[in-house]
Coordinates of N, CA and C in Angstrom, one line a residue:
M29 N -98.7 82.5 -3.9 CA -99.4 81.3 -4.8 C -98.8 80.3 -3.2
K30 N -99.6 79.5 -2.4 CA -100.0 78.5 -1.7 C -98.6 77.3 -2.0
I31 N -98.2 77.0 -1.3 CA -97.0 76.0 -1.6 C -98.0 74.4 -1.4
S32 N -98.7 74.3 -1.3 CA -99.7 73.2 -1.3 C -100.4 73.2 -3.0
E33 N -100.5 74.4 -3.6 CA -101.0 75.0 -4.9 C -100.0 74.8 -5.8
L34 N -98.3 75.2 -5.4 CA -97.3 75.1 -6.0 C -97.1 73.8 -6.8
E35 N -97.1 72.6 -5.6 CA -96.7 71.1 -5.6 C -97.6 70.6 -7.1
N36 N -98.4 71.2 -7.4 CA -99.0 70.7 -8.4 C -98.9 71.8 -9.6
K37 N -98.1 72.2 -9.6 CA -97.7 73.2 -10.8 C -97.0 73.1 -11.4
K38 N -96.4 73.4 -12.8 CA -95.0 72.8 -13.4 C -94.7 74.1 -13.9
Q39 N -93.4 74.8 -13.6 CA -92.6 75.7 -14.1 C -92.7 76.1 -15.7
F40 N -92.8 77.0 -16.4 CA -93.0 76.4 -17.9 C -92.5 77.8 -18.3
K41 N -90.9 78.0 -19.3 CA -91.0 79.2 -20.1 C -90.9 79.8 -20.9
V42 N -91.7 80.3 -21.6 CA -91.7 80.8 -23.2 C -91.8 82.3 -23.4
L43 N -91.5 82.6 -24.8 CA -91.5 83.7 -24.9 C -92.6 84.2 -25.3
W44 N -93.2 86.0 -25.3 CA -94.5 86.4 -25.7 C -93.7 87.5 -26.8
L45 N -94.5 87.5 -27.5 CA -94.5 88.5 -28.6 C -95.8 89.1 -29.1
N46 N -95.8 90.9 -28.9 CA -96.9 91.6 -28.9 C -97.3 91.2 -30.5
S47 N -98.3 92.0 -30.9 CA -99.3 92.3 -32.3 C -97.9 93.3 -32.9
K48 N -97.5 94.1 -32.7 CA -96.3 94.9 -33.1 C -95.5 94.2 -33.7
M49 N -95.1 93.0 -33.2 CA -93.8 92.5 -33.6 C -92.6 93.0 -32.9
K50 N -92.6 93.6 -31.8 CA -91.6 94.2 -31.3 C -91.1 94.2 -30.1
D51 N -91.8 93.7 -29.5 CA -91.5 93.1 -27.6 C -91.8 91.5 -27.3
E52 N -90.6 91.2 -27.6 CA -90.6 89.5 -27.4 C -89.8 89.6 -25.8
R53 N -90.5 89.2 -25.0 CA -89.9 89.5 -23.8 C -90.5 87.7 -23.0
E54 N -89.6 87.4 -22.0 CA -89.9 85.9 -21.6 C -91.1 85.9 -20.5
L55 N -91.8 84.8 -20.7 CA -92.9 85.0 -19.3 C -92.7 83.5 -18.5
V56 N -92.5 83.4 -17.2 CA -92.5 82.1 -16.2 C -93.8 81.7 -15.9
L57 N -94.6 80.8 -16.8 CA -95.7 80.7 -16.4 C -95.6 79.2 -15.6
Y58 N -97.1 79.1 -14.8 CA -97.6 78.2 -13.5 C -98.8 77.2 -13.9
P59 N -98.9 76.5 -15.3 CA -99.5 75.9 -15.3 C -99.6 74.2 -14.9
N60 N -100.8 74.0 -14.3 CA -101.0 72.5 -13.7 C -99.7 71.4 -14.3
K61 N -99.4 70.4 -13.1 CA -98.6 69.7 -13.8 C -99.3 68.7 -15.0
N62 N -100.2 68.2 -15.0 CA -100.9 67.2 -16.1 C -102.0 67.8 -16.9
G63 N -101.6 69.6 -17.3 CA -102.2 70.3 -18.0 C -101.8 70.2 -19.2
K64 N -102.4 71.2 -20.6 CA -102.6 71.0 -21.9 C -101.8 72.3 -22.2
V65 N -101.8 72.3 -23.2 CA -101.3 73.8 -23.9 C -102.6 74.5 -24.1
Q66 N -104.0 74.5 -23.9 CA -105.1 75.4 -23.7 C -104.8 76.2 -22.1
D67 N -104.3 74.9 -21.1 CA -104.3 75.6 -20.2 C -103.1 76.4 -19.9
L68 N -102.0 76.1 -20.7 CA -100.7 77.4 -20.5 C -101.0 78.5 -21.3
L69 N -102.0 78.5 -22.4 CA -102.2 79.8 -22.9 C -102.9 80.8 -22.2
E70 N -104.3 80.1 -21.3 CA -104.9 80.5 -20.3 C -104.4 81.1 -19.4
E71 N -103.1 81.0 -18.9 CA -102.2 81.2 -17.9 C -101.4 82.4 -18.6
A72 N -101.0 82.7 -19.2 CA -100.0 83.6 -20.4 C -101.2 84.4 -20.4
K73 N -102.4 84.4 -20.6 CA -103.4 85.7 -20.4 C -103.3 86.7 -19.5
K74 N -103.1 85.9 -18.2 CA -103.0 86.9 -16.5 C -101.8 87.8 -16.9
Q75 N -101.1 87.8 -17.9 CA -99.6 88.5 -18.0 C -99.3 89.2 -19.1
V76 N -100.5 89.4 -19.9 CA -100.0 89.9 -21.3 C -101.2 90.6 -21.8
E77 N -101.1 91.9 -22.6 CA -101.8 92.4 -22.8 C -102.1 92.4 -24.6
L78 N -103.5 92.3 -24.8 CA -104.1 91.8 -26.1 C -104.4 93.2 -26.9
S79 N -104.2 93.1 -28.2 CA -104.3 94.2 -29.0 C -105.6 94.7 -28.9
E80 N -106.3 95.4 -29.2 CA -108.0 96.0 -29.2 C -108.3 95.5 -30.5
N81 N -107.8 95.1 -31.6 CA -108.7 94.8 -32.9 C -108.2 93.1 -32.8
G82 N -107.7 92.8 -31.9 CA -107.3 91.2 -32.2 C -108.3 90.1 -32.0
S83 N -108.0 89.1 -32.1 CA -108.7 87.7 -32.5 C -109.1 87.7 -30.1
G84 N -108.2 87.9 -29.3 CA -108.4 87.5 -28.6 C -107.9 86.0 -27.9
K85 N -107.2 85.1 -29.0 CA -107.0 84.1 -29.1 C -105.6 84.1 -29.2
L86 N -104.9 83.1 -28.2 CA -103.5 82.8 -28.2 C -103.2 81.6 -28.5
R87 N -101.8 80.9 -29.5 CA -101.5 79.7 -30.0 C -100.3 80.3 -29.3
L88 N -99.5 78.7 -29.4 CA -98.1 78.1 -29.3 C -97.3 78.0 -29.9
L89 N -96.4 78.6 -30.5 CA -95.5 78.0 -31.4 C -94.2 77.4 -30.7
E90 N -93.8 76.3 -31.6 CA -92.4 75.8 -31.3 C -91.5 76.1 -32.7
I91 N -90.6 77.3 -31.6 CA -89.4 77.6 -32.8 C -87.8 77.0 -32.5
I92 N -87.5 76.5 -33.7 CA -85.9 76.3 -33.3 C -85.0 76.9 -34.6
S93 N -83.8 77.6 -34.4 CA -82.7 78.0 -35.1 C -83.5 79.1 -35.7
Y94 N -84.6 79.6 -35.3 CA -85.4 80.9 -35.6 C -86.1 80.7 -36.8
K95 N -86.5 80.1 -36.8 CA -87.6 79.5 -37.7 C -88.5 78.8 -36.9
I96 N -90.3 78.7 -37.8 CA -91.5 78.2 -36.6 C -91.4 76.8 -37.0
L97 N -91.5 75.8 -36.3 CA -91.6 74.2 -36.4 C -92.9 73.5 -36.3
A98 N -93.7 74.6 -35.6 CA -94.9 73.9 -35.8 C -95.5 74.6 -35.0
V99 N -97.2 74.7 -34.8 CA -98.3 75.1 -33.8 C -98.6 74.6 -33.1
Q100 N -98.8 74.1 -32.0 CA -98.7 73.4 -31.2 C -100.3 73.3 -30.9
K101 N -101.6 72.0 -31.0 CA -102.3 71.8 -30.8 C -103.1 71.9 -29.4
E102 N -103.6 72.8 -29.2 CA -104.5 73.0 -27.4 C -104.7 72.2 -26.5
D103 N -105.2 70.4 -27.4 CA -105.5 69.9 -26.5 C -104.1 68.8 -26.4
L104 N -103.1 69.2 -26.2 CA -101.6 68.5 -26.3 C -101.1 68.6 -25.2
A105 N -101.2 67.2 -24.4 CA -100.6 67.1 -22.8 C -99.2 68.1 -23.1
L106 N -99.1 68.8 -22.1 CA -97.3 69.4 -21.7 C -96.6 68.4 -21.6
D107 N -96.9 67.5 -20.8 CA -95.2 66.7 -21.0 C -94.9 66.1 -22.1
H108 N -96.0 66.5 -23.4 CA -95.1 65.9 -24.6 C -94.2 67.1 -25.3
L109 N -94.3 68.2 -24.6 CA -93.4 69.3 -24.9 C -92.0 69.2 -24.8
V110 N -91.0 69.0 -25.5 CA -89.9 68.8 -24.8 C -89.1 70.4 -25.1
I111 N -88.5 70.6 -24.0 CA -87.8 71.8 -23.3 C -86.0 71.4 -23.4
G112 N -85.5 72.8 -24.0 CA -84.2 72.6 -23.8 C -83.7 72.7 -25.4
G113 N -82.4 73.0 -25.0 CA -81.7 72.7 -26.3 C -81.6 73.8 -27.1
T114 N -81.5 73.9 -28.8 CA -82.0 75.3 -29.2 C -83.2 75.1 -29.4
K115 N -84.2 74.6 -29.0 CA -85.6 74.8 -29.1 C -86.5 75.8 -27.9
T116 N -87.3 76.5 -28.6 CA -87.9 77.7 -27.9 C -89.5 77.5 -27.9
Y117 N -90.4 78.0 -27.4 CA -92.2 78.2 -27.5 C -92.4 79.7 -27.3
R118 N -93.1 80.1 -27.9 CA -93.3 81.6 -28.2 C -94.9 81.3 -28.6
I119 N -95.2 82.3 -27.5 CA -97.1 82.5 -27.5 C -96.9 83.7 -28.1
E120 N -98.1 83.9 -29.0 CA -98.8 85.1 -29.6 C -100.4 85.0 -29.3
E121 N -100.8 86.5 -30.1 CA -102.5 86.2 -30.2 C -102.2 86.3 -31.4
I122 N -103.4 85.3 -31.7 CA -103.7 85.1 -33.3 C -104.4 86.3 -33.8
P123 N -104.3 86.7 -34.9 CA -104.6 88.2 -35.6 C -105.6 87.8 -36.4
A124 N -107.0 88.7 -36.2 CA -108.2 88.5 -36.2 C -108.4 87.5 -37.9
E125 N -107.4 88.3 -38.5 CA -107.6 87.8 -40.2 C -107.3 86.2 -40.5
E126 N -106.8 85.8 -39.3 CA -106.4 84.1 -39.4 C -107.1 83.4 -38.6
V127 N -108.3 83.7 -38.1 CA -109.0 82.8 -37.0 C -109.7 81.8 -38.1
N128 N -110.3 82.5 -39.3 CA -111.3 81.3 -40.1 C -110.6 81.5 -41.4
M129 N -109.8 80.4 -41.7 CA -109.1 80.3 -42.9 C -110.3 80.0 -43.9
G130 N -109.7 80.0 -45.4 CA -111.0 79.7 -46.7 C -110.4 78.4 -46.7
A131 N -111.0 77.5 -48.0 CA -110.3 76.5 -48.5 C -108.8 76.7 -49.2
E132 N -108.8 77.9 -49.8 CA -108.0 78.1 -50.5 C -106.6 79.2 -50.1
E133 N -107.1 79.4 -49.1 CA -106.2 79.6 -47.6 C -104.9 78.7 -46.8
L134 N -103.8 79.4 -46.5 CA -102.8 78.6 -46.2 C -102.2 79.5 -45.0
L135 N -101.8 79.3 -43.9 CA -101.2 79.9 -42.9 C -99.4 79.3 -43.4
I136 N -98.5 80.4 -43.4 CA -96.9 79.3 -43.9 C -96.0 80.8 -43.1
P137 N -94.7 79.1 -42.6 CA -94.2 80.3 -41.7 C -93.0 80.7 -42.9
V138 N -92.6 82.0 -42.1 CA -91.6 83.0 -42.7 C -90.8 83.0 -41.7
A139 N -89.4 83.2 -42.1 CA -88.0 83.3 -41.5 C -87.0 84.2 -41.8
H140 N -85.8 85.1 -41.6 CA -85.5 86.0 -42.0 C -84.1 84.8 -42.5
F141 N -83.1 85.3 -43.2 CA -81.9 84.6 -43.3 C -80.8 85.3 -44.2
Q142 N -79.7 85.2 -44.2 CA -78.9 86.1 -45.3 C -77.7 85.5 -45.9
K143 N -78.0 85.5 -47.1 CA -77.4 84.6 -47.9 C -77.7 83.3 -48.0
E144 N -77.1 82.2 -46.7 CA -77.3 81.1 -47.1 C -78.8 81.0 -46.1
M145 N -79.4 79.8 -46.5 CA -80.6 79.1 -45.6 C -80.3 79.0 -44.4
Y146 N -79.2 78.1 -44.2 CA -78.7 78.1 -42.6 C -78.9 79.3 -41.9
Q147 N -78.1 80.4 -42.1 CA -78.2 81.8 -41.0 C -79.3 82.2 -41.2
T148 N -80.0 81.7 -40.4 CA -81.4 82.2 -40.2 C -81.2 83.5 -38.8
F149 N -82.1 84.2 -38.8 CA -81.5 84.8 -37.6 C -83.1 85.6 -37.5
G150 N -83.2 86.8 -36.1 CA -84.5 87.6 -36.0 C -85.4 86.6 -35.6
I151 N -86.8 87.5 -35.8 CA -88.1 87.3 -35.7 C -89.3 86.4 -36.5
P152 N -88.9 85.4 -36.1 CA -89.6 84.6 -37.3 C -91.4 84.9 -37.1
F153 N -91.9 84.7 -38.4 CA -93.8 84.6 -38.1 C -94.5 84.0 -39.2
L154 N -95.9 83.8 -38.9 CA -96.7 83.1 -39.6 C -97.2 84.2 -40.7
L155 N -97.7 84.0 -41.6 CA -98.0 84.9 -42.6 C -99.3 84.1 -44.0
K156 N -100.6 84.6 -43.8 CA -101.6 84.0 -44.5 C -101.7 84.3 -46.1
I157 N -101.5 82.9 -46.9 CA -101.5 83.3 -48.6 C -102.9 82.7 -49.0
K158 N -102.9 83.1 -50.5 CA -104.4 83.0 -50.9 C -103.9 82.4 -52.0
D159 N -103.9 81.1 -52.6 CA -103.7 80.5 -53.7 C -103.9 81.3 -55.1
N160 N -103.1 81.3 -56.1 CA -103.2 82.3 -57.0 C -103.5 83.8 -56.8
E161 N -103.3 84.6 -55.9 CA -102.7 85.6 -55.9 C -101.7 86.0 -55.6
P162 N -101.7 87.7 -56.5 CA -100.4 88.1 -57.1 C -99.3 88.0 -56.1
F163 N -98.1 87.5 -56.3 CA -97.0 87.5 -55.3 C -96.7 88.8 -54.1
S164 N -96.8 90.0 -55.4 CA -96.9 91.2 -54.9 C -97.5 91.6 -53.6
A165 N -99.4 91.1 -54.0 CA -99.9 91.0 -52.6 C -99.1 90.5 -51.2
V166 N -98.6 89.5 -51.3 CA -97.9 88.6 -50.1 C -96.5 89.6 -49.5
K167 N -96.0 90.2 -50.5 CA -94.9 90.7 -50.3 C -95.2 92.7 -49.5
D168 N -96.6 93.1 -50.0 CA -97.0 94.3 -49.6 C -97.4 93.7 -48.2
R169 N -98.1 92.5 -47.8 CA -98.3 92.1 -46.3 C -97.3 92.1 -45.4
I170 N -96.2 91.9 -46.2 CA -95.0 91.6 -45.2 C -94.6 92.7 -44.9
Q171 N -94.1 93.4 -45.9 CA -93.7 95.0 -45.8 C -94.3 95.6 -44.5
K172 N -95.9 95.5 -44.3 CA -97.0 96.6 -43.3 C -96.2 95.6 -42.6
K173 N -96.3 94.3 -42.2 CA -96.3 93.5 -41.0 C -95.3 93.8 -40.1
L174 N -93.9 93.9 -41.2 CA -92.8 94.3 -40.5 C -92.5 95.5 -40.4
D175 N -93.4 96.4 -41.0 CA -92.6 98.0 -41.3 C -91.6 98.3 -41.4
I176 N -91.4 98.1 -42.7 CA -90.2 98.0 -43.3 C -90.5 99.5 -44.1
P177 N -89.6 100.5 -44.3 CA -89.0 101.4 -45.3 C -89.2 100.8 -46.8
D178 N -89.6 101.5 -47.6 CA -89.6 101.6 -49.0 C -88.4 101.1 -49.8
K179 N -87.3 102.2 -49.4 CA -86.1 101.7 -50.0 C -85.3 100.5 -48.9
E180 N -85.3 100.3 -48.2 CA -84.9 99.1 -47.4 C -84.9 97.5 -47.8
F181 N -87.1 97.8 -48.2 CA -87.8 96.4 -48.5 C -87.3 96.1 -49.7
E182 N -86.7 97.0 -50.8 CA -86.3 96.8 -52.0 C -85.2 95.8 -51.9
K183 N -84.4 95.4 -51.2 CA -83.3 94.9 -51.1 C -83.6 93.5 -50.8
Y184 N -84.9 93.4 -50.4 CA -85.7 92.1 -50.2 C -85.3 90.9 -50.9
K185 N -84.8 89.8 -50.9 CA -85.0 88.8 -52.0 C -85.9 87.6 -51.2
F186 N -86.9 86.8 -52.0 CA -88.0 85.9 -51.4 C -87.8 84.4 -52.1
A187 N -87.5 83.4 -51.0 CA -87.4 82.1 -51.7 C -87.9 80.9 -50.9
I188 N -88.5 80.0 -52.0 CA -89.0 79.0 -51.3 C -88.4 77.9 -50.7
I189 N -88.3 77.7 -49.7 CA -87.5 76.3 -49.0 C -88.0 75.4 -48.4
V190 N -87.4 73.9 -48.9 CA -88.0 72.8 -48.2 C -87.1 72.0 -48.7
M191 N -86.6 70.9 -47.5 CA -86.0 70.0 -47.3 C -84.7 70.2 -48.2
G192 N -83.7 71.3 -47.3 CA -82.8 71.4 -48.4 C -82.5 72.5 -49.4
R193 N -83.4 72.5 -50.1 CA -83.8 73.1 -51.3 C -84.4 74.6 -51.4
L194 N -83.7 75.5 -52.2 CA -84.1 76.7 -52.0 C -84.2 77.3 -53.5
E195 N -85.3 77.6 -53.8 CA -86.0 78.4 -55.0 C -86.3 79.6 -54.6
Y196 N -85.2 80.6 -55.4 CA -85.9 82.3 -55.2 C -87.1 82.8 -56.0
V197 N -88.0 83.2 -55.5 CA -88.6 83.8 -56.5 C -88.3 85.0 -57.7
S198 N -88.7 84.7 -58.4 CA -88.3 85.5 -59.9 C -89.0 87.1 -59.4
E199 N -87.8 88.0 -59.6 CA -88.1 89.3 -59.2 C -88.1 90.1 -60.9
D200 N -88.1 89.3 -61.6 CA -88.5 90.1 -63.1 C -90.3 90.2 -63.2
S201 N -90.7 89.1 -63.6 CA -92.0 89.2 -63.6 C -92.8 89.6 -62.5
A202 N -93.5 90.4 -62.9 CA -94.8 91.2 -62.0 C -95.5 90.6 -61.9
D203 N -96.2 89.4 -62.7 CA -97.3 88.6 -62.8 C -96.8 87.8 -62.1
V204 N -95.9 87.5 -61.3 CA -96.0 85.8 -60.7 C -97.2 85.5 -59.8
R205 N -97.3 84.4 -59.1 CA -98.6 84.3 -58.8 C -98.5 83.0 -57.5
V206 N -99.2 82.9 -56.1 CA -98.9 82.0 -55.4 C -99.1 80.8 -56.0
D207 N -98.5 79.5 -55.9 CA -99.0 78.4 -56.0 C -98.8 77.9 -54.3
L208 N -100.1 77.7 -54.1 CA -100.3 77.4 -52.8 C -99.7 75.6 -52.5
K209 N -99.5 74.6 -53.5 CA -99.1 73.4 -53.7 C -97.7 73.5 -53.0
K210 N -97.0 74.6 -53.6 CA -95.3 74.4 -53.2 C -95.1 74.7 -51.5
F211 N -96.3 75.3 -51.0 CA -96.1 75.6 -49.6 C -96.4 74.1 -48.7
L212 N -97.4 73.4 -49.2 CA -97.7 72.4 -48.3 C -97.0 71.1 -48.0
P213 N -97.0 70.4 -46.8 CA -95.8 69.5 -46.3 C -95.4 68.3 -47.4
H214 N -94.1 68.5 -47.1 CA -93.7 67.2 -48.3 C -93.4 66.0 -46.9
A215 N -93.7 65.0 -48.3 CA -93.8 63.4 -46.8 C -91.8 63.5 -47.2
I216 N -91.8 62.8 -46.3 CA -89.9 62.5 -46.0 C -89.5 60.8 -46.7
S217 N -88.9 60.3 -47.4 CA -89.2 58.8 -47.6 C -88.4 58.2 -46.7
T218 N -88.8 58.0 -45.3 CA -88.1 57.6 -44.6 C -88.9 56.5 -43.7
G219 N -90.6 56.1 -44.5 CA -90.9 54.8 -44.0 C -91.7 55.4 -42.6
M220 N -91.5 56.4 -41.9 CA -92.0 56.7 -40.4 C -93.0 58.0 -40.5
G221 N -93.5 58.5 -41.8 CA -95.2 59.0 -41.9 C -94.2 60.4 -41.4
M222 N -92.8 60.8 -41.4 CA -92.2 62.4 -41.3 C -92.7 63.1 -42.4
Q223 N -93.0 64.4 -42.3 CA -93.2 65.6 -43.1 C -91.9 66.7 -42.8
A224 N -92.1 67.2 -44.7 CA -91.0 68.5 -44.0 C -92.4 69.8 -44.6
R225 N -91.8 70.5 -43.7 CA -92.4 71.8 -44.0 C -91.8 73.0 -44.7
P226 N -92.4 73.2 -46.1 CA -92.0 74.4 -46.8 C -92.0 76.1 -46.1
W227 N -91.0 76.6 -45.8 CA -91.1 78.2 -45.9 C -90.6 78.9 -46.2
L228 N -91.0 80.3 -46.2 CA -90.8 81.4 -47.0 C -89.3 82.2 -46.5
G229 N -88.7 82.3 -47.2 CA -87.4 82.7 -46.4 C -87.5 84.2 -46.8
L230 N -86.6 85.0 -46.2 CA -86.5 86.3 -46.8 C -85.0 87.0 -46.5
D231 N -84.4 86.7 -47.6 CA -83.1 87.1 -47.7 C -82.5 88.5 -47.7
H232 N -82.2 88.7 -46.7 CA -81.5 90.3 -46.6 C -80.5 90.1 -45.5
V233 N -79.7 91.3 -45.4 CA -78.5 91.8 -44.6 C -79.1 91.7 -43.0
N234 N -78.2 90.6 -42.0 CA -79.0 91.5 -40.7 C -78.0 92.3 -40.0
K235 N -78.7 93.1 -40.1 CA -78.4 94.3 -39.2 C -77.9 94.6 -38.1
T236 N -78.2 93.5 -37.3 CA -77.6 93.0 -35.6 C -77.1 92.1 -35.7
P237 N -76.0 91.8 -36.5 CA -75.3 90.3 -36.4 C -74.6 90.0 -34.9
K238 N -74.3 89.0 -34.8 CA -74.1 88.2 -33.6 C -73.4 86.9 -33.9
R239 N -72.9 86.4 -32.8 CA -72.2 85.1 -33.2 C -73.2 83.9 -33.6
A240 N -72.9 83.3 -33.9 CA -74.1 82.1 -34.5 C -74.1 81.5 -33.4
R241 N -75.5 81.0 -33.0 CA -75.8 80.3 -31.7 C -75.7 78.8 -32.5
Y242 N -76.1 78.4 -33.6 CA -76.5 77.2 -34.0 C -75.1 77.1 -35.2
N243 N -74.5 75.9 -35.3 CA -74.1 75.6 -36.4 C -74.2 74.3 -37.2
Y244 N -74.5 74.6 -38.4 CA -75.2 73.5 -39.3 C -74.5 73.3 -40.7
L245 N -74.0 72.1 -41.1 CA -73.4 71.5 -42.2 C -73.8 71.4 -43.5
E246 N -75.3 71.7 -43.4 CA -76.1 71.2 -44.8 C -76.0 72.9 -46.0
K247 N -76.0 72.0 -46.8 CA -75.5 72.9 -48.1 C -76.8 73.5 -48.9
A248 N -76.7 74.6 -49.3 CA -78.1 74.8 -49.7 C -78.3 74.5 -51.4
I249 N -79.3 74.2 -51.7 CA -79.2 73.7 -53.2 C -80.1 74.7 -53.7
K250 N -79.5 75.7 -54.7 CA -80.1 76.5 -55.3 C -80.7 76.2 -56.6
I251 N -81.5 76.8 -56.9 CA -82.3 76.6 -58.6 C -83.0 77.9 -58.8
H252 N -82.3 77.9 -59.9 CA -82.4 78.9 -60.9 C -83.4 79.0 -62.2
N253 N -84.2 79.7 -62.2 CA -85.2 79.5 -63.3 C -84.7 79.8 -64.3

């Protein structure tokens, strides 16, 4: 790259996750200083290999504490992205089935945790769910997406988490169905128009324990049905 070109560029470090959710690696990209998220995604396409059956479209995720905070809009200026601290950004290819979403469908963030909801770890991801579909179908998609053996997946517990409240999905009832309303953003009573986005937690043992990078004082409120 010529020095004259480099002066107009901005170094931006992101993670790249392939479609198999196995290869998470760092990318160093050089979009224009006055560029937008769309420009960052175009730069990433030059360095990554897209899947054969994918959509060919990329998205930028904002991640904090191993949880997906937001999907950034393509027309957002890069200057508005806060870099550093516990926040990271990840680029991934949008699965073909997630490009066109129906009125009764929603993309929800999913994260791994062990016993306490603030003990998150691993690679978070987005999952498409449909209102009133059997929750067993959601579990099947998760197992397939993560490629987890049956014996190990049987130990997983599932919880809906929002604003410090944790509600486990009943394991006894085989006819539990998805209630899309539980995953819609909740307004926070701050008077600033802020919203809390629910996420689906996968409660299971962290087989690669490491010293926690983040410490939180928040206590979980468990709801037992």
